Short mmCIF file of C-alpha atoms in Angstrom, two decimals:
data_model
loop_
_atom_site.label_atom_id
_atom_site.label_comp_id
_atom_site.label_asym_id
_atom_site.label_seq_id
_atom_site.Cartn_x
_atom_site.Cartn_y
_atom_site.Cartn_z
CA GLN A 9 -72.54 -31.53 22.84
CA VAL A 10 -69.07 -32.49 21.66
CA GLN A 11 -66.57 -34.65 23.50
CA LEU A 12 -63.15 -35.60 22.75
CA GLN A 13 -61.86 -38.58 24.59
CA GLU A 14 -58.18 -38.87 24.51
CA SER A 15 -56.61 -42.72 24.95
CA GLY A 16 -53.91 -45.17 24.68
CA PRO A 17 -50.73 -46.06 26.48
CA GLY A 18 -50.05 -43.70 29.52
CA LEU A 19 -46.39 -45.72 29.19
CA VAL A 20 -43.77 -45.55 27.15
CA LYS A 21 -39.68 -46.38 26.41
CA PRO A 22 -37.27 -43.96 25.61
CA SER A 23 -36.58 -44.00 21.72
CA GLU A 24 -40.24 -46.08 20.85
CA THR A 25 -43.16 -44.21 19.33
CA LEU A 26 -46.19 -42.37 21.09
CA SER A 27 -49.64 -43.17 20.16
CA LEU A 28 -52.76 -41.71 20.64
CA THR A 29 -56.68 -41.23 19.57
CA CYS A 30 -58.69 -38.67 19.97
CA THR A 31 -62.47 -40.05 20.13
CA VAL A 32 -64.81 -37.13 18.63
CA SER A 33 -68.74 -38.12 20.18
CA GLY A 34 -71.88 -35.79 19.09
CA GLY A 35 -70.15 -33.91 16.98
CA SER A 36 -68.74 -34.66 13.34
CA ILE A 37 -64.53 -33.79 11.86
CA SER A 38 -65.57 -31.94 10.37
CA PRO A 39 -65.68 -28.68 9.30
CA TYR A 40 -63.85 -28.24 12.54
CA TYR A 41 -59.00 -27.42 13.33
CA TRP A 42 -58.27 -30.59 15.80
CA SER A 43 -55.51 -30.41 18.16
CA TRP A 44 -52.72 -32.18 19.89
CA ILE A 45 -52.16 -30.24 23.07
CA ARG A 46 -49.30 -31.41 25.95
CA GLN A 47 -48.99 -30.06 29.63
CA PRO A 48 -45.60 -31.83 30.83
CA PRO A 49 -46.00 -31.83 35.11
CA GLY A 50 -46.76 -28.95 36.79
CA LYS A 51 -45.88 -26.71 33.71
CA GLY A 52 -47.71 -24.98 31.18
CA LEU A 53 -49.21 -25.60 27.74
CA GLU A 54 -48.16 -26.22 24.68
CA TRP A 55 -49.83 -26.35 21.56
CA ILE A 56 -47.97 -30.39 19.28
CA GLY A 57 -49.88 -29.23 15.98
CA TYR A 58 -53.15 -29.45 13.83
CA LEU A 59 -55.02 -30.50 11.50
CA ASP A 60 -57.98 -29.39 9.75
CA TYR A 61 -61.02 -30.46 8.78
CA ARG A 62 -59.72 -31.10 4.90
CA GLY A 63 -56.65 -33.50 5.70
CA THR A 64 -54.89 -30.15 6.09
CA THR A 65 -51.76 -30.15 9.22
CA ASP A 66 -49.09 -28.39 10.55
CA TYR A 67 -46.40 -28.80 13.38
CA ASN A 68 -45.10 -27.43 16.41
CA PRO A 69 -41.01 -26.36 14.42
CA SER A 70 -40.03 -27.55 17.58
CA LEU A 71 -41.20 -31.48 17.08
CA LYS A 72 -42.23 -30.63 12.97
CA SER A 73 -39.45 -33.92 12.68
CA ARG A 74 -41.02 -36.46 14.60
CA VAL A 75 -45.31 -35.63 14.57
CA THR A 76 -48.26 -36.89 12.82
CA ILE A 77 -51.93 -35.80 13.26
CA SER A 78 -54.01 -37.90 11.15
CA VAL A 79 -57.03 -38.82 11.37
CA ASP A 80 -59.93 -41.57 10.71
CA THR A 81 -63.43 -40.16 9.73
CA SER A 82 -65.09 -42.80 9.37
CA ARG A 83 -64.51 -43.27 12.99
CA ASN A 84 -64.35 -40.11 14.18
CA GLN A 85 -61.35 -39.94 15.41
CA LEU A 86 -57.47 -37.92 15.64
CA SER A 87 -54.37 -39.82 16.00
CA LEU A 88 -51.28 -38.10 17.14
CA LYS A 89 -47.90 -40.15 16.74
CA LEU A 90 -44.36 -39.25 18.42
CA THR A 91 -41.17 -40.64 17.03
CA SER A 92 -38.17 -41.38 18.94
CA VAL A 93 -39.57 -39.64 22.45
CA THR A 94 -37.50 -39.36 25.72
CA ALA A 95 -38.22 -37.46 29.49
CA ALA A 96 -39.26 -33.84 28.01
CA ASP A 97 -42.11 -36.17 26.55
CA THR A 98 -43.86 -37.34 29.32
CA ALA A 99 -46.84 -34.78 29.75
CA MET A 100 -50.88 -35.48 29.89
CA TYR A 101 -51.51 -34.83 26.19
CA TYR A 102 -54.61 -33.10 25.63
CA CYS A 103 -57.04 -32.99 21.81
CA ALA A 104 -58.80 -29.89 21.27
CA ARG A 105 -61.88 -28.74 18.75
CA ALA A 106 -61.35 -25.47 17.40
CA ALA A 107 -63.79 -23.32 14.45
CA GLY A 108 -61.37 -22.20 12.57
CA PRO A 109 -57.79 -20.14 12.20
CA ASN A 110 -57.60 -17.66 14.77
CA TRP A 111 -60.19 -18.98 16.12
CA ALA A 112 -60.18 -19.99 20.31
CA TYR A 113 -60.42 -23.85 21.40
CA ASP A 114 -63.60 -24.49 23.08
CA TYR A 115 -64.17 -28.04 22.59
CA TRP A 116 -61.00 -30.15 25.06
CA GLY A 117 -60.45 -34.11 26.01
CA GLN A 118 -59.81 -34.26 29.45
CA GLY A 119 -56.53 -35.20 28.92
CA THR A 120 -54.51 -38.63 29.22
CA LEU A 121 -50.77 -38.68 31.25
CA VAL A 122 -47.94 -40.17 29.05
CA THR A 123 -44.80 -41.39 31.36
CA VAL A 124 -41.40 -41.91 29.04
CA SER A 125 -39.86 -44.02 30.86
CA SER A 126 -37.65 -47.66 30.66
CA SER B 28 -41.06 -17.16 16.49
CA TYR B 29 -44.06 -15.14 19.00
CA GLU B 30 -44.06 -14.69 22.35
CA LEU B 31 -46.66 -14.18 24.25
CA THR B 32 -45.37 -12.90 28.01
CA GLN B 33 -47.36 -13.64 31.62
CA PRO B 34 -47.04 -12.71 35.13
CA LEU B 35 -46.49 -15.91 36.86
CA SER B 36 -48.71 -14.81 39.43
CA VAL B 37 -51.54 -12.52 40.90
CA SER B 38 -53.29 -12.24 43.84
CA VAL B 39 -56.45 -10.54 44.56
CA ALA B 40 -58.43 -10.50 47.67
CA LEU B 41 -62.00 -12.30 48.01
CA GLY B 42 -64.73 -9.54 46.61
CA GLN B 43 -62.31 -7.43 44.03
CA THR B 44 -60.84 -6.93 41.02
CA ALA B 45 -58.05 -9.15 39.14
CA ARG B 46 -56.32 -7.95 36.44
CA ILE B 47 -54.22 -10.59 34.96
CA THR B 48 -51.37 -9.28 31.45
CA CYS B 49 -50.03 -11.14 28.26
CA GLY B 50 -48.20 -9.41 27.01
CA GLY B 51 -47.43 -9.75 23.12
CA THR B 52 -45.87 -7.82 19.79
CA ASN B 53 -48.32 -5.89 18.70
CA ILE B 54 -51.27 -8.33 19.86
CA GLY B 55 -54.29 -5.94 19.26
CA SER B 56 -53.63 -6.98 15.95
CA LYS B 57 -54.55 -10.56 16.83
CA ASN B 58 -57.73 -12.26 18.48
CA VAL B 59 -56.49 -12.75 21.54
CA HIS B 60 -58.17 -15.96 23.94
CA TRP B 61 -57.91 -17.03 27.20
CA TYR B 62 -58.51 -19.95 29.74
CA GLN B 63 -59.01 -21.41 33.20
CA GLN B 64 -57.57 -24.81 33.97
CA LYS B 65 -58.13 -25.80 37.96
CA PRO B 66 -55.52 -28.56 39.21
CA GLY B 67 -56.37 -32.12 37.29
CA GLN B 68 -58.80 -30.11 34.48
CA ALA B 69 -59.25 -29.70 31.34
CA PRO B 70 -58.31 -25.38 29.66
CA LEU B 71 -61.40 -24.06 29.71
CA LEU B 72 -62.60 -21.20 27.67
CA VAL B 73 -63.15 -18.26 29.58
CA ILE B 74 -62.92 -15.78 27.16
CA TYR B 75 -62.66 -15.80 23.04
CA ARG B 76 -61.81 -13.16 20.76
CA ASP B 77 -60.63 -10.20 22.94
CA SER B 78 -63.26 -9.94 24.75
CA SER B 79 -66.81 -12.72 24.38
CA ARG B 80 -67.78 -15.55 26.34
CA PRO B 81 -68.90 -17.93 25.39
CA SER B 82 -72.61 -19.40 26.99
CA GLY B 83 -71.73 -20.11 31.16
CA ILE B 84 -69.43 -18.37 31.57
CA PRO B 85 -70.27 -15.09 34.71
CA GLU B 86 -70.02 -11.82 33.57
CA ARG B 87 -68.05 -11.54 35.81
CA PHE B 88 -64.71 -12.51 32.71
CA SER B 89 -64.06 -10.06 30.67
CA GLY B 90 -61.74 -9.02 28.28
CA SER B 91 -60.09 -6.48 26.21
CA ASN B 92 -56.43 -5.96 23.76
CA SER B 93 -54.52 -3.78 23.13
CA GLY B 94 -51.48 -2.16 20.99
CA ASN B 95 -48.84 -4.82 22.95
CA THR B 96 -51.11 -5.84 26.10
CA ALA B 97 -54.37 -7.65 25.51
CA THR B 98 -56.21 -8.04 29.86
CA LEU B 99 -58.42 -10.27 31.71
CA THR B 100 -60.43 -9.19 34.11
CA ILE B 101 -62.35 -11.09 37.12
CA SER B 102 -64.53 -8.73 38.84
CA ARG B 103 -66.02 -9.79 42.45
CA ALA B 104 -63.04 -12.30 42.59
CA GLN B 105 -64.30 -15.50 43.96
CA ALA B 106 -62.41 -18.04 45.68
CA GLY B 107 -63.85 -20.53 42.30
CA ASP B 108 -61.71 -18.20 40.18
CA GLU B 109 -58.16 -19.12 41.75
CA ALA B 110 -56.81 -21.38 38.55
CA ASP B 111 -53.71 -21.37 36.45
CA TYR B 112 -55.04 -19.27 33.46
CA TYR B 113 -53.57 -19.16 29.73
CA CYS B 114 -53.75 -16.96 26.56
CA GLN B 115 -53.88 -17.54 23.60
CA VAL B 116 -53.22 -16.86 20.28
CA TRP B 117 -51.82 -17.73 16.38
CA ASP B 118 -49.30 -16.45 15.02
CA SER B 119 -49.22 -17.68 11.09
CA ASP B 120 -50.62 -20.88 11.22
CA PHE B 121 -49.57 -21.21 14.56
CA VAL B 122 -51.15 -21.69 17.50
CA ILE B 123 -48.72 -19.65 20.68
CA PHE B 124 -49.74 -19.72 24.91
CA GLY B 125 -48.50 -17.57 26.87
CA GLY B 126 -46.46 -19.45 30.13
CA GLY B 127 -49.79 -19.49 32.50
CA THR B 128 -50.59 -17.22 35.41
CA LYS B 129 -51.44 -18.67 39.06
CA LEU B 130 -54.17 -16.55 40.17
CA THR B 131 -55.02 -16.94 44.40
CA VAL B 132 -57.82 -16.02 45.66
#
């Protein structure tokens, strides 16, 4: 059974970089599409971006200048970096898997809450 | 950019049928996916590609998509169906979520 587990600091200071890791167990990175999705407290889901098994990425235009998604296939890990964070970046961050473009996200991590505060 | 519109809330009596809509320009030409999210939990896929159910999802959950509206239908609603529901599509390599609908049973 595929499992995704997000990890990283729960508290990040304003203007600093948020860094999270998603570890995939029970399955391979390839040949899937992997996304980061976030949810501010009490609000809806916001797609951050994806990385496919070939390393191709695409990002939400509203976040594109601050986001990098990468993969370490040897460790079966996906990572997210979001620079210059503000309080508006406070959210639950999820990683999720899709079989490809136009496919649904069939596996999700449990999420990790990141708070941006000094 | 492409937008998906969902009602903020839908109420249904126990045992009755709930319908949650997701509006978007010519959404009928896209694959629509639906997720259920209960408090404190990650989203769970309940319908993919408009009307297909993943393994383990009850037959009470069904979906349709035509024109400018996709619909998630929950028949014989149960207390355990009370949750937030989100529709989702891909648009030109971007992923779009609807704003979410709170279903009250």
